[in-house]
XYZ file of C-alpha atoms in Angstrom:
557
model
C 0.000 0.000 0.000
C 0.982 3.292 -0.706
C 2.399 5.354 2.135
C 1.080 8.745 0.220
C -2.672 9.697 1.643
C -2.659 11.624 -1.329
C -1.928 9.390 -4.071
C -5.627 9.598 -4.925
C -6.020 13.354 -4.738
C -2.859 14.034 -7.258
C -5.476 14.672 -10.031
C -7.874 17.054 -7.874
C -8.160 21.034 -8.604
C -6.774 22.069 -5.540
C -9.030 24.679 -3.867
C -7.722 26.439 -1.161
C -9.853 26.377 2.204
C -8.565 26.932 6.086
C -10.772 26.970 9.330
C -9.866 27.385 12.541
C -12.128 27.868 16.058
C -11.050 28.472 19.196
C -9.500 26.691 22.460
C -11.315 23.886 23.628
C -10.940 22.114 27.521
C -11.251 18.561 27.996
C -14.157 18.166 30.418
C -13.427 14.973 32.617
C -15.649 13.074 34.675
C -14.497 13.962 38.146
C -15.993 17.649 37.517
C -19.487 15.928 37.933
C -17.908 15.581 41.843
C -17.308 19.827 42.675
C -19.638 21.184 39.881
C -22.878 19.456 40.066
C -26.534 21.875 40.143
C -25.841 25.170 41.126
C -28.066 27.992 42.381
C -28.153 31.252 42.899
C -25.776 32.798 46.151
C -28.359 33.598 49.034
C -27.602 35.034 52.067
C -26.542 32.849 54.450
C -29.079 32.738 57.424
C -27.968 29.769 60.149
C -30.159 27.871 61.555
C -31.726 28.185 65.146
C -33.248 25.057 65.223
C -30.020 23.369 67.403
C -27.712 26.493 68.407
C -25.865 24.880 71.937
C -24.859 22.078 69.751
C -23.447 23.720 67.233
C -21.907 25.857 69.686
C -20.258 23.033 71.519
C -19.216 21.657 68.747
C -17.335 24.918 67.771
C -15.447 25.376 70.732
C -14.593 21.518 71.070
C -12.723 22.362 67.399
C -11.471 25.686 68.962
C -9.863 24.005 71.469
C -8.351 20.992 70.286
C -6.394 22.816 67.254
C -5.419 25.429 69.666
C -3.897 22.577 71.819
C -2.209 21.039 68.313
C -0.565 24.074 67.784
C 0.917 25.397 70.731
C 2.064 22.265 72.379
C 2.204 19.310 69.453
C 5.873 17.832 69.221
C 6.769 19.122 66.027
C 5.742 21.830 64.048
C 1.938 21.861 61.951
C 0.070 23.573 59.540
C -2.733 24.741 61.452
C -4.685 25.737 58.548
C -4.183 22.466 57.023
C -5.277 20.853 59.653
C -8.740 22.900 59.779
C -8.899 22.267 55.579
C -8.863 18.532 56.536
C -11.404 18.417 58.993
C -13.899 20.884 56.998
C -13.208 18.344 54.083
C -13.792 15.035 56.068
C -16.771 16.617 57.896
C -18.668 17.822 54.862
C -17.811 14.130 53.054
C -19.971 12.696 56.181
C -23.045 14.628 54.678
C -23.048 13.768 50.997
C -20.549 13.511 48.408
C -21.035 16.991 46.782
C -21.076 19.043 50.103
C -17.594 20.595 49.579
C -14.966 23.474 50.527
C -13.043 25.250 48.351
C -10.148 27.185 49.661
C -9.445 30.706 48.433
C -6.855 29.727 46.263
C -8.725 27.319 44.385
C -12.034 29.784 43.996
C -10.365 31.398 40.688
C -9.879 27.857 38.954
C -13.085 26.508 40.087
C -15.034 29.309 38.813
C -13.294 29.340 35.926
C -15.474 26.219 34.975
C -18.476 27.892 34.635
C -17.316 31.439 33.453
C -18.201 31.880 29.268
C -14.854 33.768 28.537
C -11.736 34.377 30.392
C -8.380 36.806 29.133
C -5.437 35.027 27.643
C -3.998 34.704 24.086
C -6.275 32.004 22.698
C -4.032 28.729 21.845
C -4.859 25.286 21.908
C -2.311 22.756 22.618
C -1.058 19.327 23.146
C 2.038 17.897 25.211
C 3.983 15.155 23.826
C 7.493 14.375 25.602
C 7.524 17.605 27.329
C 7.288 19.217 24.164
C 3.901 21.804 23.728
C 2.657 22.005 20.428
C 0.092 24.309 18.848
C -3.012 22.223 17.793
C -5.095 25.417 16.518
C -4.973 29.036 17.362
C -8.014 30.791 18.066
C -9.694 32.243 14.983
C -9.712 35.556 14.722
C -7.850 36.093 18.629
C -4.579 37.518 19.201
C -2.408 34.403 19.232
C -3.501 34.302 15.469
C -3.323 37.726 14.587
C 0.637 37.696 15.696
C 0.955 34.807 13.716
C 1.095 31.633 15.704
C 0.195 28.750 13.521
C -0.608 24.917 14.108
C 2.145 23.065 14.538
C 4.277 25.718 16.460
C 6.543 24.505 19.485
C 6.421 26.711 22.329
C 9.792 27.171 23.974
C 8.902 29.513 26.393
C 6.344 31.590 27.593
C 6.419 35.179 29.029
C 10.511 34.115 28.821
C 9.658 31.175 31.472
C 11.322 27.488 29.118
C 8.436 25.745 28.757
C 10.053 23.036 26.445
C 11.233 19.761 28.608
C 10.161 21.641 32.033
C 7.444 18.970 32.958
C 4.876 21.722 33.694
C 1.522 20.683 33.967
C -1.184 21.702 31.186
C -2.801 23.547 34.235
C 0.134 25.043 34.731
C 0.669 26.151 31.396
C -2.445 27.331 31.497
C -1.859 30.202 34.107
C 1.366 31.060 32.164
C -0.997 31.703 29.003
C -3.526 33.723 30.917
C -3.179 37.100 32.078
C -4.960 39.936 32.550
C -6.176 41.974 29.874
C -4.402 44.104 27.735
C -0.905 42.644 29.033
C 1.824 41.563 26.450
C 3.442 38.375 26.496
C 6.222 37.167 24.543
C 6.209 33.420 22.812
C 8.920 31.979 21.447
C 8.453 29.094 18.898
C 10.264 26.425 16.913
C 8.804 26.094 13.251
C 9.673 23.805 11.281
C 11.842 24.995 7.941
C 13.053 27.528 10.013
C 16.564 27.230 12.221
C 16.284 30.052 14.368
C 13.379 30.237 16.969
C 10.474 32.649 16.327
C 9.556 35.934 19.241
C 5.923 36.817 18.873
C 4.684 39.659 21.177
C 0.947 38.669 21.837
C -2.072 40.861 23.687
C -3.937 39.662 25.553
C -7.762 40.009 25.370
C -10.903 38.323 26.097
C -11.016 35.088 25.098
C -15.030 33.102 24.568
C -14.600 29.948 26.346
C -17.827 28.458 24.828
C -19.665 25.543 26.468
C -20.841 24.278 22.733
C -18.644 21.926 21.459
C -19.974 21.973 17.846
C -23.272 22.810 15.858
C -23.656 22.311 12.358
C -26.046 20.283 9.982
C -25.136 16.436 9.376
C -27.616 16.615 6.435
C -30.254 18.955 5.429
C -32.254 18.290 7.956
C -30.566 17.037 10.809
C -28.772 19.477 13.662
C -25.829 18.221 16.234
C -25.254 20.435 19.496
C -23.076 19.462 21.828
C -23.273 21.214 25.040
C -20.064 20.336 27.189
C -21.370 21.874 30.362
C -24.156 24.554 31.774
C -22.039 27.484 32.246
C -22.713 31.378 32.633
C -23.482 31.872 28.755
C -24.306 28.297 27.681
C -28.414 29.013 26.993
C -27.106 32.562 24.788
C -24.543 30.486 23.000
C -27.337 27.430 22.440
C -30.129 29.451 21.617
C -27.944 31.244 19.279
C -26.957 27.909 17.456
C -30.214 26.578 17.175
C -31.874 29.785 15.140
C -28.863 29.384 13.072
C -29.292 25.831 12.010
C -33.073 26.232 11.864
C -32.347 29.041 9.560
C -30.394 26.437 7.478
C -33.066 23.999 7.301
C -32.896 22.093 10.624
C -36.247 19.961 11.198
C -34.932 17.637 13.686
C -31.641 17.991 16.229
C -29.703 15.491 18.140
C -28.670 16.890 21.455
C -25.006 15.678 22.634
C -24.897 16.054 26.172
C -22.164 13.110 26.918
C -19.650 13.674 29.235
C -21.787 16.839 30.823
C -20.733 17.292 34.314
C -23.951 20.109 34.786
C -23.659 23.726 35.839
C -25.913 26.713 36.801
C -29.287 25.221 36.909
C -31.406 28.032 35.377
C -29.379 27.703 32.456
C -30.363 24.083 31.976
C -33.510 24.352 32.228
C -33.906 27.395 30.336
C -32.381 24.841 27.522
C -34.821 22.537 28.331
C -37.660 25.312 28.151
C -36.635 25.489 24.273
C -38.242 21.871 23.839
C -41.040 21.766 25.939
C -44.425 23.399 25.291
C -47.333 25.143 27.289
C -46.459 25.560 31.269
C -45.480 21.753 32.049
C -43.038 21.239 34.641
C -39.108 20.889 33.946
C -37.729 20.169 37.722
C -38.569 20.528 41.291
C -35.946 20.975 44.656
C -36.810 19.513 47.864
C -35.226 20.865 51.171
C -35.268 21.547 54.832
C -38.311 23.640 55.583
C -39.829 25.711 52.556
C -36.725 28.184 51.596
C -35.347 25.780 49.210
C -38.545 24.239 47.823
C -38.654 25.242 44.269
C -40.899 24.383 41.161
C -39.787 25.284 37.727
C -41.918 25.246 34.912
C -41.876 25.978 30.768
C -42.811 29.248 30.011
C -41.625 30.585 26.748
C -42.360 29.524 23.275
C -39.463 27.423 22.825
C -37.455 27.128 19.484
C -37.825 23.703 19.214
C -41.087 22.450 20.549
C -41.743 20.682 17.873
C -39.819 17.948 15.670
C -37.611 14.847 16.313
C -35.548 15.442 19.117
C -32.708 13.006 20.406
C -30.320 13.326 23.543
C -27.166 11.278 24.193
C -26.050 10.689 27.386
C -23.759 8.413 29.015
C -21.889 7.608 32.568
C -20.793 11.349 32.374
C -23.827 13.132 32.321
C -24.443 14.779 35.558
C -26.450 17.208 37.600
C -27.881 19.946 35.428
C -27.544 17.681 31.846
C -29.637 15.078 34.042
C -32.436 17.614 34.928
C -32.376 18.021 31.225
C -32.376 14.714 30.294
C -34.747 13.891 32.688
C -37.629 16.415 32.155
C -37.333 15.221 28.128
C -37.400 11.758 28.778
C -40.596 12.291 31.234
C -42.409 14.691 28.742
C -41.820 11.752 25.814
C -40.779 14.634 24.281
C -36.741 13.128 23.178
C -35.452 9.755 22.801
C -32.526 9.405 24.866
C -29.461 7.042 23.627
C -26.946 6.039 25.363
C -25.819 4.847 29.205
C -26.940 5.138 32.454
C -26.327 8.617 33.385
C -24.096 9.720 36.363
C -27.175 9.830 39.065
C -26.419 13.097 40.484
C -29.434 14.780 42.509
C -28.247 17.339 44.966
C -28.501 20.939 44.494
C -25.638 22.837 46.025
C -25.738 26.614 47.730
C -22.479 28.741 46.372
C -21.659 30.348 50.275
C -18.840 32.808 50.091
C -16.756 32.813 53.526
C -15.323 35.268 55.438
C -11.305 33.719 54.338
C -12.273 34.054 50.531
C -13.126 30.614 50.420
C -16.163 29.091 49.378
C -18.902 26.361 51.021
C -21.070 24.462 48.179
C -23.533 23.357 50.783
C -26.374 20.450 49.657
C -29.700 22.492 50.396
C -32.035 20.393 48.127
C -32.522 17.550 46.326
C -34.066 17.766 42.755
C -36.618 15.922 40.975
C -37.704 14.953 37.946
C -41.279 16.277 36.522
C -42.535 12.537 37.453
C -41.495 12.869 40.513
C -37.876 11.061 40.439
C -35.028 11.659 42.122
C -31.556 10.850 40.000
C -29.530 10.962 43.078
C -27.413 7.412 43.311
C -27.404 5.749 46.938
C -24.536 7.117 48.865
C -22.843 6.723 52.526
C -20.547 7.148 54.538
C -17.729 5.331 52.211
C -17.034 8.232 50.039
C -13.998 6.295 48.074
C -16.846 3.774 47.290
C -18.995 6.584 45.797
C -16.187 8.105 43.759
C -15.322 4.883 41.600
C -19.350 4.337 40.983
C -18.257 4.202 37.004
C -15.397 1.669 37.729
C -17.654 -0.406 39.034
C -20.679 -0.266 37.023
C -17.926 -1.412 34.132
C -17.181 -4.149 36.314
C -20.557 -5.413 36.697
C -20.762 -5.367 33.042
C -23.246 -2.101 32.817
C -21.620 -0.041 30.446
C -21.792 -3.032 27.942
C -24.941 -4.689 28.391
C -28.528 -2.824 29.760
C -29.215 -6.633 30.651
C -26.588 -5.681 33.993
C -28.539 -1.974 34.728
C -31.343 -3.099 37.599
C -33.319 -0.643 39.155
C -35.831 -1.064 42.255
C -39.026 -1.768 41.589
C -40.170 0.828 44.283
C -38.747 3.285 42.170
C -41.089 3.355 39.432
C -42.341 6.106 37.611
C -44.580 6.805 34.533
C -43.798 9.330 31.819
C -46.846 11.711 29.979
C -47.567 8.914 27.575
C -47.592 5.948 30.111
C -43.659 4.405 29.771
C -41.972 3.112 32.680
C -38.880 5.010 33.924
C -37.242 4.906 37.188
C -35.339 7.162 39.816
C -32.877 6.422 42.740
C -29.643 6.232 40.289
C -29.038 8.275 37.036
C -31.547 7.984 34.109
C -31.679 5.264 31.744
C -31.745 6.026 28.292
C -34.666 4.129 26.291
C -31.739 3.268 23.794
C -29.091 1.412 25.202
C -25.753 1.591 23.210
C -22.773 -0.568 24.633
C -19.459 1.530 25.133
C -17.025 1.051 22.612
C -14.533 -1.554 24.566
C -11.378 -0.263 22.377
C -11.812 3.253 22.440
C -11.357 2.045 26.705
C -8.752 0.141 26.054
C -5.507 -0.166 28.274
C -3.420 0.512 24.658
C -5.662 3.078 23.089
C -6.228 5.393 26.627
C -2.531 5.017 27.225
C -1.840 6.338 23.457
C -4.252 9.391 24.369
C -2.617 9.980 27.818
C 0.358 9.951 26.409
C -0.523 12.488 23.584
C 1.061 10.374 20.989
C -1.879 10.621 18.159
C -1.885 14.114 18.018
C 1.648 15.066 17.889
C 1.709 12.676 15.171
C -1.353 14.195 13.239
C 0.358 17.503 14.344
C 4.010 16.308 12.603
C 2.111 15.191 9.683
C -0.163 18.348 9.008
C 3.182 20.431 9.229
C 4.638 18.292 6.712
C 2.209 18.114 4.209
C 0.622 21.613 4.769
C 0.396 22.830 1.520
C -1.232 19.519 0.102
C -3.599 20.536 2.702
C -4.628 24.260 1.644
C -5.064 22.967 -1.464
C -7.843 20.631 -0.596
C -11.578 21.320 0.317
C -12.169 19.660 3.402
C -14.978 17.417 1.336
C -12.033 16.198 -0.951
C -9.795 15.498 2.221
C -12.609 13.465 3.898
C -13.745 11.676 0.583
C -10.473 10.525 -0.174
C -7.492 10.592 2.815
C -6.976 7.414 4.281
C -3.573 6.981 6.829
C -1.608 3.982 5.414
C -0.768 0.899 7.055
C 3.060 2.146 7.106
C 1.912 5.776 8.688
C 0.171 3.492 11.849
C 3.440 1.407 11.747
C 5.284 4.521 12.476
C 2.567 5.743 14.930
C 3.096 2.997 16.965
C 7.113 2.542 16.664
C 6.785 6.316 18.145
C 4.607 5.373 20.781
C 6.796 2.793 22.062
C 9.097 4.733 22.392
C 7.596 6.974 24.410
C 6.949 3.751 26.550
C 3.461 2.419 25.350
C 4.164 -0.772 23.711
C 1.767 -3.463 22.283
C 1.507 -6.544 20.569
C 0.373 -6.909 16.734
C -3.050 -8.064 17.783
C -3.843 -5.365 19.782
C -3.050 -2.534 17.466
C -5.030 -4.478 14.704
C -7.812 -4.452 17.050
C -7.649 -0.280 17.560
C -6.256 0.185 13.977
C -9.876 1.006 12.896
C -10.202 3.829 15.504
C -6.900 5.254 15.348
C -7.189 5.792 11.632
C -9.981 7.889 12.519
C -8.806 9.628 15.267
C -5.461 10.474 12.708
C -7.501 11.866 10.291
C -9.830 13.657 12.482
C -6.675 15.616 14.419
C -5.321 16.684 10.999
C -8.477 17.875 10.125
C -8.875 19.862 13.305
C -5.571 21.604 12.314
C -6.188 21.955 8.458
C -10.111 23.112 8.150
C -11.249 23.489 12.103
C -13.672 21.964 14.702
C -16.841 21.380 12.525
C -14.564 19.133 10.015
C -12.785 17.388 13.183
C -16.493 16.197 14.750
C -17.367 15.528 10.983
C -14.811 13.237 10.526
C -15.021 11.469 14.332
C -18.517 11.136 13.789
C -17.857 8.190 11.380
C -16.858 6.164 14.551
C -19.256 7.253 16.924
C -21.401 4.025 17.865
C -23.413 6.440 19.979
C -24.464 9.328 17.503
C -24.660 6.758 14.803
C -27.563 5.353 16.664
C -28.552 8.736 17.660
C -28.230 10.009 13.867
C -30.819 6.821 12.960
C -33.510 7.221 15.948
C -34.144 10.944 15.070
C -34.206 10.093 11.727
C -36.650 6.860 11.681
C -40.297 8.551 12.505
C -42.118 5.400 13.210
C -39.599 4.112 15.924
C -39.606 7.402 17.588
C -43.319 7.174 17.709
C -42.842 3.207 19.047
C -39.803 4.566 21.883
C -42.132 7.472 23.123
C -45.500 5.367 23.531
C -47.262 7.852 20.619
């Protein structure tokens, strides 16, 4: 076989096309843990149901870390002493109750802010080595002329190259406030001296949609990556647009959601559901936390096929979503048992700069159900849920899923649905057992597939502009000698494998090849384009919204 991808293409007008969009975050899993359902900061009012014992309590605390610190043997951190015991008390109550200290409060928040001021780069980090994927289109990293493919040196004249820093870390270094200059200094290849770029910064959109565009003329993809401070603006936006383009039925991506603010969920959810039925309801102590929340606006989307994906990382807010759909009848959700997070937390700034994220309420579903997974006092236990639901054999077969019969609940049109741990989807697809693969996660953790798609895009960059992305994807395949060389770099790097098992992933690492180059040639609609071809999920998604008689069967019409 050849080793050329574009062999084929040698005869093709070239047409010169470049996209690029803007810094994406990798949401993980664990953010379902300190994000979760958020509400509006209250005043704090303490309760004077139990005063003496909470007053006791106080001074016992008082006294015994005064004791630690004045007459311990050795030396302590007093205030990491009281972090500790604020931590392992609020892990007693529930497994969302947490503190965060003042110096986390900027990073935290972070999460849910829309925009934040920095230079706008997206990168990778392969052997200590950071590597532009894509600069942000149109933002300042761009406009001084950073380009895909760029090694960063240093940064703000900190070495950056083989210093082990964290992508957190490299984060901050980016970031700044605005209007301050910072100085980049790159390796490009064709070039032997290093490149110094002066860059702004300015405000940089940290969207919470992933991707919207048409799959064909009729059918929309969203995918909302979490519920933060402009996620409904940036949604609602998106779906006028691709309505405007012909949309007449939408899948709705909300896999790997860990949730958010919860007004701006179910304002999303409000775009779906007509007349004044109920999205969600909180439960708490007493009546200041009771809440009901109800449609209210003609919605964008009332009407039409509708489909949701969801999946072990859907929490909180994209379960309320989820949830108040599924109960309606008025989406087909596909997918895995969602994350089972119930518990509305209170934002309570403290006096240190710290914050509390106190559990005040539990939320329900319009039928009544509470998503909340069983949880006590084994908090370890809680965390690695997912492990063990892939254990049991959940995440492969809804056979293995088993709900309480207690738990019961009936939808608008009469289906059966249940509460007391996540929300099952009424389409179960099986996770795809190689993309979880020992071999293939290792490869990603490693960053091995896109420094190679990186390498290769600066190499055969001009090949590139002179393709439109529909020629690239029609055509481009990587060649059984490019994997070969994949892999002989990953082992290197220390992630070695048999011939078997890269046969077995050979399928999906093709893809994922292509996919990164396309990110870095034409932009993020191309890249979810391409991945979409081995997406088990949306490919089931893609045929529920588009087969009207099953959706009718699946939603009891």
């Amino acid at each position: 076989m050849s080793d050329s991808p574009f062999d084929s293409l040698k005869k093709t007008r070239p047409v010169a096309s470049r996209r690029r969009a803007g810094l994406r975050q990798i949401l993980m899993l664990g953010l379902a843990m300190g994000c979760g359902v958020l509400v509006a900061n209250n005043p704090f009012r303490p309760s004077s149901e139990n005063p003496d014992a909470t007053a006791r309590g106080y001074l016992r605390f008082k006294e015994i870390l005064s004791y630690v610190d004045r007459d311990y043997a050795d030396s302590v951190d007093t205030e990491g002493l009281a972090d500790y015991a604020v931590t392992q008390m609020l892990e007693k109550l529930d497994p969302h109750s947490v503190y965060i200290p003042a110096r986390d409060r900027q990073k935290t928040d972070a999460f849910l802010q829309s925009d934040y001021d920095g230079v706008g780069i997206e990168f990778n980090v392969f052997r200590d080595t950071v590597t532009v994927v894509a600069p942000l289109s149109g933002g300042p990293a761009e406009q001084a002329g950073v380009q895909p493919g760029d090694q960063i040196l240093s940064i703000g004249g900190k070495r950056v190259s083989g210093a082990r820093l964290s992508t957190a870390r490299l984060s901050e270094l980016l970031r700044g406030p605005r209007g301050s200059s910072l100085t980049l200094e790159l390796r490009r290849r064709h070039l032997a001296q290093p490149l110094r770029l002066s860059v702004a910064r300015s405000r940089i959109a940290n969207s919470s949609i992933d991707a919207a565009y048409l799959v064909d003329d009729q059918t929309g993809y969203i995918k909302v990556s979490r519920f933060a401070s402009n996620t409904y603006d940036e949604f609602k936006a998106a779906l006028v647009d691709l309505r405007r383009q012909g949309l007449t039925r939408l899948v709705l991506d909300l896999r790997g959601n860990p949730g958010g603010y919860l007004d701006r969920a179910t304002r999303l959810a409000d775009e779906f559901i007509g007349g004044s039925r109920k999205i969600v309801y909180t439960d708490g102590k007493g009546e200041q936390y009771d809440s009901q929340t109800y449609a209210k606006v003609a919605g964008e989307f009332e009407e039409g096929a509708l489909v949701v994906l969801v999946d072990e990382g859907s929490a909180s807010a994209a379960e309320v979503v989820a949830g108040a759909l599924q109960d309606h009848d008025r989406a087909i959700l596909v997918g895995r048992r969602t994350f089972g997070k119930g518990l509305v937390q209170q934002p309570i700034a403290l006096s240190d700069g710290g914050e509390l994220r106190l559990t005040i309420a539990r939320y329900y579903t319009p039928a009544g159900r509470s998503i909340q997974k069983p949880y006590g006092a084994n908090y370890a236990e809680y965390s690695a849920d997912v492990a063990n639901r892939a254990a049991r054999g959940e995440l492969q077969s809804a056979d293995s899923v088993h709900f309480a019969k207690e738990l019961r609940f009936r939808t608008d049109h009469g289906r059966t649905v249940y509460g007391g741990g996540g929300i099952m989807p009424d389409v179960f697809v099986p996770r795809d057992s190689v993309a979880h693969s020992a071999y293939y996660t290792k490869l990603l953790a490693h960053g091995v597939p896109r420094a190679f798609a990186l390498s290769f895009y600066q190499g055969h960059k001009a090949e590139l502009e002179g393709l439109r992305f529909e020629q690239f994807n029609a055509t481009f395949r990587i060649s059984d000698a490019q994997l070969a060389s994949l892999t002989a770099q990953a082992a290197q790097d220390g992630v070695k494998a048999d011939g078997a098992t890269v046969r077995r992933c050979a399928p999906l690492l093709r893809n994922l090849l292509k996919a990164y180059i396309a990110r870095s040639a034409y932009g993020l609609v191309p890249y979810y384009t391409v991945l979409r071809e081995q997406d088990a999920e949306l490919q089931s998604a893609l045929h529920a919204v588009s087969d009207s008689s099953a959706q009718l069967a699946l939603l009891g019409k």
